[in-house]
Short mmCIF file of C-alpha atoms and ligand atoms in Angstrom, two decimals:
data_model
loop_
_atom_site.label_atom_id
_atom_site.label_comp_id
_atom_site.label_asym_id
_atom_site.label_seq_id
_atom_site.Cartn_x
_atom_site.Cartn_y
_atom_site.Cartn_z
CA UNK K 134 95.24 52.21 47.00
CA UNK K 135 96.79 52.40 43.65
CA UNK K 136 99.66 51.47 44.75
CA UNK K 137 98.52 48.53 46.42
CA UNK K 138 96.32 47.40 43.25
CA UNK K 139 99.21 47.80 40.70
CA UNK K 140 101.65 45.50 43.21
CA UNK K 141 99.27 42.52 42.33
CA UNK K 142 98.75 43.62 38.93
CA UNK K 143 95.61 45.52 38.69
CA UNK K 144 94.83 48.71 36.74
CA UNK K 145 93.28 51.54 38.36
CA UNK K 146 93.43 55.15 37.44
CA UNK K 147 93.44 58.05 40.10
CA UNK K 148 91.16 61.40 39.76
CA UNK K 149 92.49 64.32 42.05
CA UNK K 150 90.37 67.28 42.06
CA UNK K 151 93.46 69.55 43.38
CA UNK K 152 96.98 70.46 41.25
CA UNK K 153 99.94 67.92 42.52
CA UNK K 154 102.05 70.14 43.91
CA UNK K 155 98.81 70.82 46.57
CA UNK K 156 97.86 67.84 47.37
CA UNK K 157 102.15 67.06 48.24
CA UNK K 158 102.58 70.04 50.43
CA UNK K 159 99.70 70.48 52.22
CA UNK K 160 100.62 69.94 55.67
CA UNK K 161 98.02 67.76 57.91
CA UNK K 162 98.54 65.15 60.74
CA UNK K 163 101.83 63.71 61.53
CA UNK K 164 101.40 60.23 63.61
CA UNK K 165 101.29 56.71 61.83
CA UNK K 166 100.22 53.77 63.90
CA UNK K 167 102.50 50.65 64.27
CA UNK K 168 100.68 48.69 61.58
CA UNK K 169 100.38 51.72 59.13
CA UNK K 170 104.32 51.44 59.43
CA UNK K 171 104.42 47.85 58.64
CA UNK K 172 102.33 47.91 55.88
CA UNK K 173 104.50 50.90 54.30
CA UNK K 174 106.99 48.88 54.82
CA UNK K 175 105.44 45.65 53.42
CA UNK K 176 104.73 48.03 50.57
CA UNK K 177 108.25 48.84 49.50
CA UNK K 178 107.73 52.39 50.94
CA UNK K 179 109.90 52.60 53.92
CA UNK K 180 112.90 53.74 52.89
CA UNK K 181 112.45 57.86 53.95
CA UNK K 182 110.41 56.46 56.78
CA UNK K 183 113.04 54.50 58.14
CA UNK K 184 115.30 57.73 57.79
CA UNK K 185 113.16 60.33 59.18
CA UNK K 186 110.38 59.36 60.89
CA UNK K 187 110.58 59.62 65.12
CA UNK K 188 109.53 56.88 67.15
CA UNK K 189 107.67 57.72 70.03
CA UNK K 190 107.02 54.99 72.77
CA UNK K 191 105.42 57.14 75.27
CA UNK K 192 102.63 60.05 75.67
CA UNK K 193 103.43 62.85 78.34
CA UNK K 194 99.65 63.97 79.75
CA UNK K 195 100.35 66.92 81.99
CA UNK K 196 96.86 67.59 84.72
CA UNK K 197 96.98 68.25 88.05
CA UNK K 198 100.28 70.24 87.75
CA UNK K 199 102.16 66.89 87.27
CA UNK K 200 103.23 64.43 84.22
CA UNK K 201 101.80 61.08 83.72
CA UNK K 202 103.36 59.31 81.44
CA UNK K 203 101.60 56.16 79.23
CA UNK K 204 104.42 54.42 77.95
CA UNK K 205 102.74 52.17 75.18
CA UNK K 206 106.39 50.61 74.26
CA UNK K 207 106.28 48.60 78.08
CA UNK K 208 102.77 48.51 78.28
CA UNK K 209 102.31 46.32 75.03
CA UNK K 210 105.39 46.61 73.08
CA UNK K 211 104.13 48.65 70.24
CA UNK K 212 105.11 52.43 69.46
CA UNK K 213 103.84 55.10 67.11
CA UNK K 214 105.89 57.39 64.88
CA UNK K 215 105.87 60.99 63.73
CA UNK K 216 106.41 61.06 60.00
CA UNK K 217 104.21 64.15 59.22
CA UNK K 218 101.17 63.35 56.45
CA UNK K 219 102.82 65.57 53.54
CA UNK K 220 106.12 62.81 53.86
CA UNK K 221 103.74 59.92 53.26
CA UNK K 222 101.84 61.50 50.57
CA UNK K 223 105.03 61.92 48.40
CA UNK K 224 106.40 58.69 49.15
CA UNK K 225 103.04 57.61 47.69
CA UNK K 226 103.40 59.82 44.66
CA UNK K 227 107.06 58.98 43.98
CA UNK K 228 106.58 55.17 44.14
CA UNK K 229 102.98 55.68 41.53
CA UNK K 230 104.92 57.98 39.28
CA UNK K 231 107.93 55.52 39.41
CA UNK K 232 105.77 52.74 37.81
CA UNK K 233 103.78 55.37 35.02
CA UNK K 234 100.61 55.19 36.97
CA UNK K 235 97.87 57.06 35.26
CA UNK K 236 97.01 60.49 37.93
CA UNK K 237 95.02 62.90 36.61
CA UNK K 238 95.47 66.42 38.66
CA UNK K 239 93.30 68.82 38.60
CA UNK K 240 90.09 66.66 37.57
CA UNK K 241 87.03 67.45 39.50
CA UNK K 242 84.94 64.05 39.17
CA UNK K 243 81.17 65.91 38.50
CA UNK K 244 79.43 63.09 38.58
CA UNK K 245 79.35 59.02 38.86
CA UNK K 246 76.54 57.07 37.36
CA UNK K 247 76.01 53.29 37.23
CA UNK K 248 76.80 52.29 40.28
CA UNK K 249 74.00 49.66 40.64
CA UNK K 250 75.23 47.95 37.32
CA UNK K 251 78.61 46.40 36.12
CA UNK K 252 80.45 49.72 34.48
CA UNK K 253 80.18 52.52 36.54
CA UNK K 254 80.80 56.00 34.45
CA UNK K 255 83.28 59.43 36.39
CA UNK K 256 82.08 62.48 34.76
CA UNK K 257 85.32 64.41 35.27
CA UNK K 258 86.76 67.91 33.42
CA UNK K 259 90.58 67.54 32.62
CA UNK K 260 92.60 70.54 30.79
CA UNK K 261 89.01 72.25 30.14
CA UNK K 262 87.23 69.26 28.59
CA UNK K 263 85.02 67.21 29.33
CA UNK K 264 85.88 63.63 30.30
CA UNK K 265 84.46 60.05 31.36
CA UNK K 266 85.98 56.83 32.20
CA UNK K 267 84.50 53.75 32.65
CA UNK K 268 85.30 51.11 35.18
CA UNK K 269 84.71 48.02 37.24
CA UNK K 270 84.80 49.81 40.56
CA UNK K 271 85.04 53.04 42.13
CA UNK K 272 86.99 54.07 45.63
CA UNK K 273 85.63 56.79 46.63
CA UNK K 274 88.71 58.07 48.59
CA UNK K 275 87.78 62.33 48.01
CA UNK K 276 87.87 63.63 51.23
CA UNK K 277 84.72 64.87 53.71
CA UNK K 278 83.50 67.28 51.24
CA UNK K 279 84.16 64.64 47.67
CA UNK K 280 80.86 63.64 45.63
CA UNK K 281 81.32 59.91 46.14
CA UNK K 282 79.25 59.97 49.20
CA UNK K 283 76.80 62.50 47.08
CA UNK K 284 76.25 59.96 44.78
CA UNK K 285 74.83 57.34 47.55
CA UNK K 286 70.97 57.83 47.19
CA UNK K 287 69.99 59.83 50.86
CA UNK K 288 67.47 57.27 51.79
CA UNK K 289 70.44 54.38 51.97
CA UNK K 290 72.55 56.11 53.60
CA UNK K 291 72.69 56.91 57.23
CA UNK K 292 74.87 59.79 59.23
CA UNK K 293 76.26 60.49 62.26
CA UNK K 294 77.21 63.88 63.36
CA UNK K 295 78.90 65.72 66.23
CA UNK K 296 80.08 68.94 66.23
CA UNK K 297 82.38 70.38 68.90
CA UNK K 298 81.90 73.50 70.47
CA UNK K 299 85.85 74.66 70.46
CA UNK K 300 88.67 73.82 67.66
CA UNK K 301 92.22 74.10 67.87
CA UNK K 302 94.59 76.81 66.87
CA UNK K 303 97.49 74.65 65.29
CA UNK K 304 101.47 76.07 64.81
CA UNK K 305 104.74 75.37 63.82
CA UNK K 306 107.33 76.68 65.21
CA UNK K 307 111.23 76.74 64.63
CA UNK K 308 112.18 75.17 67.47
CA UNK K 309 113.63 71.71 69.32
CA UNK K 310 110.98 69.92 71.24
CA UNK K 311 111.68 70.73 75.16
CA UNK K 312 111.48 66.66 75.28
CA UNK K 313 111.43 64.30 72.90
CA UNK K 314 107.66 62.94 73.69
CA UNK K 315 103.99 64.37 72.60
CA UNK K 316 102.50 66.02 75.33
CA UNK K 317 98.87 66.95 76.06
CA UNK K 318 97.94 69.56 79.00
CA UNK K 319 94.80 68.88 80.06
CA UNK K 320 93.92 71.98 81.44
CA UNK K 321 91.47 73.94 83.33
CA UNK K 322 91.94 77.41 80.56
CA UNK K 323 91.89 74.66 77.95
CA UNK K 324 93.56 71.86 76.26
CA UNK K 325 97.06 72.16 74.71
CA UNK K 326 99.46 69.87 72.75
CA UNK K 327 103.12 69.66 71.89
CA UNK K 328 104.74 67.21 69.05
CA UNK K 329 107.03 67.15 66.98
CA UNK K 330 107.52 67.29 63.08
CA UNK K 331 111.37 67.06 62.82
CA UNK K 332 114.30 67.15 65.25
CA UNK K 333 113.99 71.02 64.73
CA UNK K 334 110.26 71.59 64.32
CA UNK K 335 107.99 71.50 66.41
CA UNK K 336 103.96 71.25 66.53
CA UNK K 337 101.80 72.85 68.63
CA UNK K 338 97.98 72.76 69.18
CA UNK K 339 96.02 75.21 71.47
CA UNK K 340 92.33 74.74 72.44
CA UNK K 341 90.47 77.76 70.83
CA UNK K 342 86.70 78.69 69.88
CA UNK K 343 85.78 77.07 66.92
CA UNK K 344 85.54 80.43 64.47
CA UNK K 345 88.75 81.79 66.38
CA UNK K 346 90.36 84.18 63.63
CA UNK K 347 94.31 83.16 63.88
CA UNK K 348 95.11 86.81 63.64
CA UNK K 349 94.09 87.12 66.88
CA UNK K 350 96.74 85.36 68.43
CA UNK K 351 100.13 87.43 68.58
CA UNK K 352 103.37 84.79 69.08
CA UNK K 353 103.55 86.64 72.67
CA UNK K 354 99.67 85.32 73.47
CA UNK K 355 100.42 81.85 72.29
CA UNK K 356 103.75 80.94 73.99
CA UNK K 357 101.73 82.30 77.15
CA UNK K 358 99.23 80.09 76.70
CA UNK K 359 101.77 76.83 75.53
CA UNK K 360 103.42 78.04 79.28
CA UNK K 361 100.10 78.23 81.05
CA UNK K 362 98.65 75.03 79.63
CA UNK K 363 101.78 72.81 79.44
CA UNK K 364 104.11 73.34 81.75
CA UNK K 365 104.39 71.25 84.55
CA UNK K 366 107.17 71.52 87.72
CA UNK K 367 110.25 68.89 87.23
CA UNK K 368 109.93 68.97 83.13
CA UNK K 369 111.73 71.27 81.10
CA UNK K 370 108.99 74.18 79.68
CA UNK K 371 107.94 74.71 76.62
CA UNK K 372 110.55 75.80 74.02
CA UNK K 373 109.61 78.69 71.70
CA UNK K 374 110.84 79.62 68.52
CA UNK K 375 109.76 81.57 65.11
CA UNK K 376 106.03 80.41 63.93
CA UNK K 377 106.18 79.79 60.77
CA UNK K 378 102.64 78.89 60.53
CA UNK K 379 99.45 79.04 62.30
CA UNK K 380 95.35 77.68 61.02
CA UNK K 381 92.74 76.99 63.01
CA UNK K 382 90.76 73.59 62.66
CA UNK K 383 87.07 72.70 63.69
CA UNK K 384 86.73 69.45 65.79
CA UNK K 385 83.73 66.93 64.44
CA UNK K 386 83.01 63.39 64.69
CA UNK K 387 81.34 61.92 61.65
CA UNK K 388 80.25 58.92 60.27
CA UNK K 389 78.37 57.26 57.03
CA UNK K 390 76.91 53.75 57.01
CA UNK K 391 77.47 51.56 54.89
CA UNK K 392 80.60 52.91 53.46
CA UNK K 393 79.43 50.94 50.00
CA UNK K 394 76.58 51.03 47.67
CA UNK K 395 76.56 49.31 44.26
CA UNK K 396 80.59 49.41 42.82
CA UNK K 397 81.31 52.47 44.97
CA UNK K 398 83.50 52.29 47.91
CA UNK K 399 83.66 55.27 50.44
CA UNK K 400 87.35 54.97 52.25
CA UNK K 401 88.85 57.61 54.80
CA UNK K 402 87.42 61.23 55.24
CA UNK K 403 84.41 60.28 52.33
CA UNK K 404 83.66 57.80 55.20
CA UNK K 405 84.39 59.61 58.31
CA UNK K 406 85.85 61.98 60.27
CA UNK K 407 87.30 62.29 64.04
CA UNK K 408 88.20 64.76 65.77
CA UNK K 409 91.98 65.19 65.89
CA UNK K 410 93.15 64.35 69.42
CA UNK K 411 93.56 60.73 68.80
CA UNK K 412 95.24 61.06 65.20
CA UNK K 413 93.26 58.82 63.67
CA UNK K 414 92.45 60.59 60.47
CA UNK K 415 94.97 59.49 57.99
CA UNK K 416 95.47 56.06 60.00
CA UNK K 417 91.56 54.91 59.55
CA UNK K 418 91.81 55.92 55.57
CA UNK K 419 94.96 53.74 54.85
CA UNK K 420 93.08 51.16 57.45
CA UNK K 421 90.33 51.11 54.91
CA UNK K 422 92.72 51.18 52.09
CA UNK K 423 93.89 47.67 53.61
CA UNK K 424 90.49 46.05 53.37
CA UNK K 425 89.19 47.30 50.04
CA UNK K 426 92.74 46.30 48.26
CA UNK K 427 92.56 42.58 49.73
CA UNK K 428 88.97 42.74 48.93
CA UNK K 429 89.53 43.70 44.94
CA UNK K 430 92.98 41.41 44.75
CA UNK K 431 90.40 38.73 45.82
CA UNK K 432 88.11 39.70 43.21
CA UNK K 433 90.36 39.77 40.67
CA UNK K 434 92.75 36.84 41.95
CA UNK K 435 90.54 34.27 42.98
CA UNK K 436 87.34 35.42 41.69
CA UNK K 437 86.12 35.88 45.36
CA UNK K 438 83.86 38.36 46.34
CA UNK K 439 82.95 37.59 49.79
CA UNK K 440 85.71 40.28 51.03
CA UNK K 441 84.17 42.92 49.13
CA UNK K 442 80.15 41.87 50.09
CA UNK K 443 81.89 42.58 53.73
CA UNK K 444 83.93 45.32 53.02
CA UNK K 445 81.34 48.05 54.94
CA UNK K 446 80.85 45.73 57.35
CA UNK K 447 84.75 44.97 57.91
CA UNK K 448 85.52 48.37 58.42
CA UNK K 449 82.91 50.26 60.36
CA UNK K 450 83.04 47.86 63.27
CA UNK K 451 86.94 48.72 63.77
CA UNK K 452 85.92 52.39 62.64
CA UNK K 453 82.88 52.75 65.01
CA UNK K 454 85.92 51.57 68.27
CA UNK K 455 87.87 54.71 66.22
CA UNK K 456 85.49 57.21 66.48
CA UNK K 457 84.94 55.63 70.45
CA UNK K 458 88.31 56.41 71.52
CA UNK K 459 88.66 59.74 69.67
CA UNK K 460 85.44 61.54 70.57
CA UNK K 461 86.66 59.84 74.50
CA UNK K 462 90.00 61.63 74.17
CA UNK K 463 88.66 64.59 72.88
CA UNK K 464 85.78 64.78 75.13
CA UNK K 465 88.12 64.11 78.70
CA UNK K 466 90.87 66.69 77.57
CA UNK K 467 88.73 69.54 76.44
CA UNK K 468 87.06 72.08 78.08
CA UNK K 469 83.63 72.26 77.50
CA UNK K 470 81.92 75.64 77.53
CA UNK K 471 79.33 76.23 80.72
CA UNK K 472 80.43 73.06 81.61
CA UNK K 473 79.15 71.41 84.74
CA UNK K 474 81.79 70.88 87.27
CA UNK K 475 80.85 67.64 88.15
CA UNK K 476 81.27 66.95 84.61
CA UNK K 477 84.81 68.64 84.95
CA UNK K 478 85.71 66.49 88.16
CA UNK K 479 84.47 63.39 86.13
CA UNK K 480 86.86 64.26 82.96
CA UNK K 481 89.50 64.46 86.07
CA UNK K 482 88.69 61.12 87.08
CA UNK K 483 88.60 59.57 83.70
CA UNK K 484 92.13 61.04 82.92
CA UNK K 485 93.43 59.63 86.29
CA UNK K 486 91.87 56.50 85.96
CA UNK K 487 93.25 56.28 82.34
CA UNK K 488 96.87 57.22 83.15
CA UNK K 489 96.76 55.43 87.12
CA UNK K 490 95.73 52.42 86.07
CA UNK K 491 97.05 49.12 84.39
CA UNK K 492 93.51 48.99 82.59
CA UNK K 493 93.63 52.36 81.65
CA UNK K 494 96.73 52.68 80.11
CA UNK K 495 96.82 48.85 78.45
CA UNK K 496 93.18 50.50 76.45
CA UNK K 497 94.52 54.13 75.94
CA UNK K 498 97.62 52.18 74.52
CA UNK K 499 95.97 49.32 72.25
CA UNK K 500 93.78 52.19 70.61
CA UNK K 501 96.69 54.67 69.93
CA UNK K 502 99.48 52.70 68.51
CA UNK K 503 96.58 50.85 66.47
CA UNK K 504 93.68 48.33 66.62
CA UNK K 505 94.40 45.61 64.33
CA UNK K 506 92.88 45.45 60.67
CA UNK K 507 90.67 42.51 59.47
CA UNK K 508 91.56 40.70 56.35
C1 PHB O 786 100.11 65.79 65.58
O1 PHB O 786 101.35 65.74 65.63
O2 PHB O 786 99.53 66.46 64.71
C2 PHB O 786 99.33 65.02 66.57
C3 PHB O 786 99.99 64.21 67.49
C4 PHB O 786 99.25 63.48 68.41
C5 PHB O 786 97.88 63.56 68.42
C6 PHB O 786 97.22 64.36 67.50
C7 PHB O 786 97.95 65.10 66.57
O3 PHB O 786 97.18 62.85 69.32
#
């Protein structure tokens, strides 16, 4: 976002609650969509992209005992790419500290107040004092659990919540890929996922209970299950290696509307959140990003501020088709606890239908590789 702003010549200054060497290692997703890409790209950002990030033009979903592949690059001629989150966000923070951007780390905002008039106010503590700064606008881009959406009075704002009964236990592990493709096992003991991080890393996702204590899972227990869930006759199995790392995450969908309210902005997680199946997380924030940075270079540029009057509007209609598709993958690849097996044989259905069909894979493929973002 600041990025964006100070390319057309706008100030902004960033607030980051966390220390900077955090918020560059932390490890999250690792797919961009086709028209993240180009906008990095576009944005002078490309360069390590264009060196390490993996193109993937197909998705390997293992049911059934078989592999059906959906291969988005002949479907509709667009791709995705593994370049994992942690890569983008120091591009990001080499390119802002390149150009002397003002980031403040480790300062909590605490507050924001004027909202409703023309100078909002951040309350924020910086090297144990007390801070404010003043401003035209505020983008609240601080994550699920930030106090932008806090300061949206409750009765304007309205939320929508669903919470998953399972998570997934995520790893890395030193190790090659067995092929060069994501693959999800859709699976009667539960749902499992390869990718990839680097040519000699891979990622791997099991289905667990969503309180599941990591410790639990010895590296003999998890390749079992990888095996179990994955592996499919006629494709090479699983490869295992060390793990290097292993977390558990909880599944949710979630959604605020409107994503404004006086100068303040909501973008990405402060917005919304999907469950991770259909990597969407960090592709709907920098979707977001897209809209609000035309909307304030219109401001500023032309003194036009239809863009930013629609800016909610603009992106919860492509968010709410977001949160469609993920909660659809998530909810036709998991296994449900107690679940009714005509439910099961329906999420069968849906997966064949999805993978068997020209329909199905043209709409799995559109959605994954990235619905386009208004101007
Ligand atoms: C990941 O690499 O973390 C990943 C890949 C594909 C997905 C979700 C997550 O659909």
């Amino acid at each position: 976002m600041s990025h964006m702003l100070h390319l057309a010549g706008i100030e902004s200054v960033v607030l980051e609650r966390a220390g900077r060497e955090h918020v560059r290692t932390r490890l999250r997703a690792g797919v961009l969509e086709q028209g993240v890409v180009e906008m990095l790209r576009e944005l002078g950002l490309g360069e390590r992209l264009d060196q390490l990030a993996l193109k993937q033009s197909a998705l390997d979903f293992r049911f059934d005992g078989a592999s059906r592949r959906i291969d988005f690059e002949a479907e509709i001629g667009r791709n995705v790419w593994v370049y994992p989150q942690h890569e983008v966000v120091t591009d990001l923070m080499n390119a802002r500290q390149k150009a002397g951007a003002a980031i403040f780390y480790e300062a909590p905002v605490q507050r924001i107040d004027g909202l409703e008039g023309e100078r909002p106010v951040l309350h924020f503590e910086h090297q144990g004092e007390s801070c404010r700064l003043e401003c035209d606008y505020v983008a609240g881009c601080d994550g699920f659990r930030g106090v932008s959406r806090s300061a949206i009075p409750a009765d304007k704002l309205k939320v929508f919540d669903r919470i998953y009964p399972f998570g997934w236990l995520g790893i890395l592990a030193e190790a090659p890929a067995a092929t060069n493709e994501i693959v999800w096992g859709c699976h009667d003991g539960g749902f499992a996922m390869q990718s990839i991080r680097s040519p000699s890393v891979t990622r791997l996702y099991l289905q667990c209970a969503p309180d599941e204590n990591p410790d639990h899972w010895s590296d003999d227990r998890i390749w079992s299950e990888l095996h179990k869930r994955l592996d499919v006759e006629g494709m090479p199995p699983v490869n295992e290696g060390r793990v290097t790392q292993k977390g558990v995450t909880a599944m949710r969908s979630f959604l605020a509307e409107p994503m404004q309210w006086g100068r303040l902005f909501l973008a990405g997680d402060a917005a919304h959140i999907v469950p991770p199946t259909g990597a969407k997380g960090l592709n709907s924030a920098l979707a977001d990003i897209k809209v609000l940075a035309r909307a304030l270079v219109a401001h500023y540029r032309e003194g036009a501020d239809a863009h930013l009057a629609r800016y909610s509007d603009t992106c919860l209609r492509r968010m709410w088709l977001v949160q469609r598709f993920s909660a659809g993958l998530c909810t036709m690849t998991h296994q449900f606890p107690g679940q009714n097996p005509f439910v099961q044989r329906l999420q069968r259905t849906d997966l064949d239908y999805m993978t068997g069909t020209r329909a199905g894979r043209l709409q799995f493929s559109e959605n994954f590789t990235g619905l386009p973002v208004e101007a």
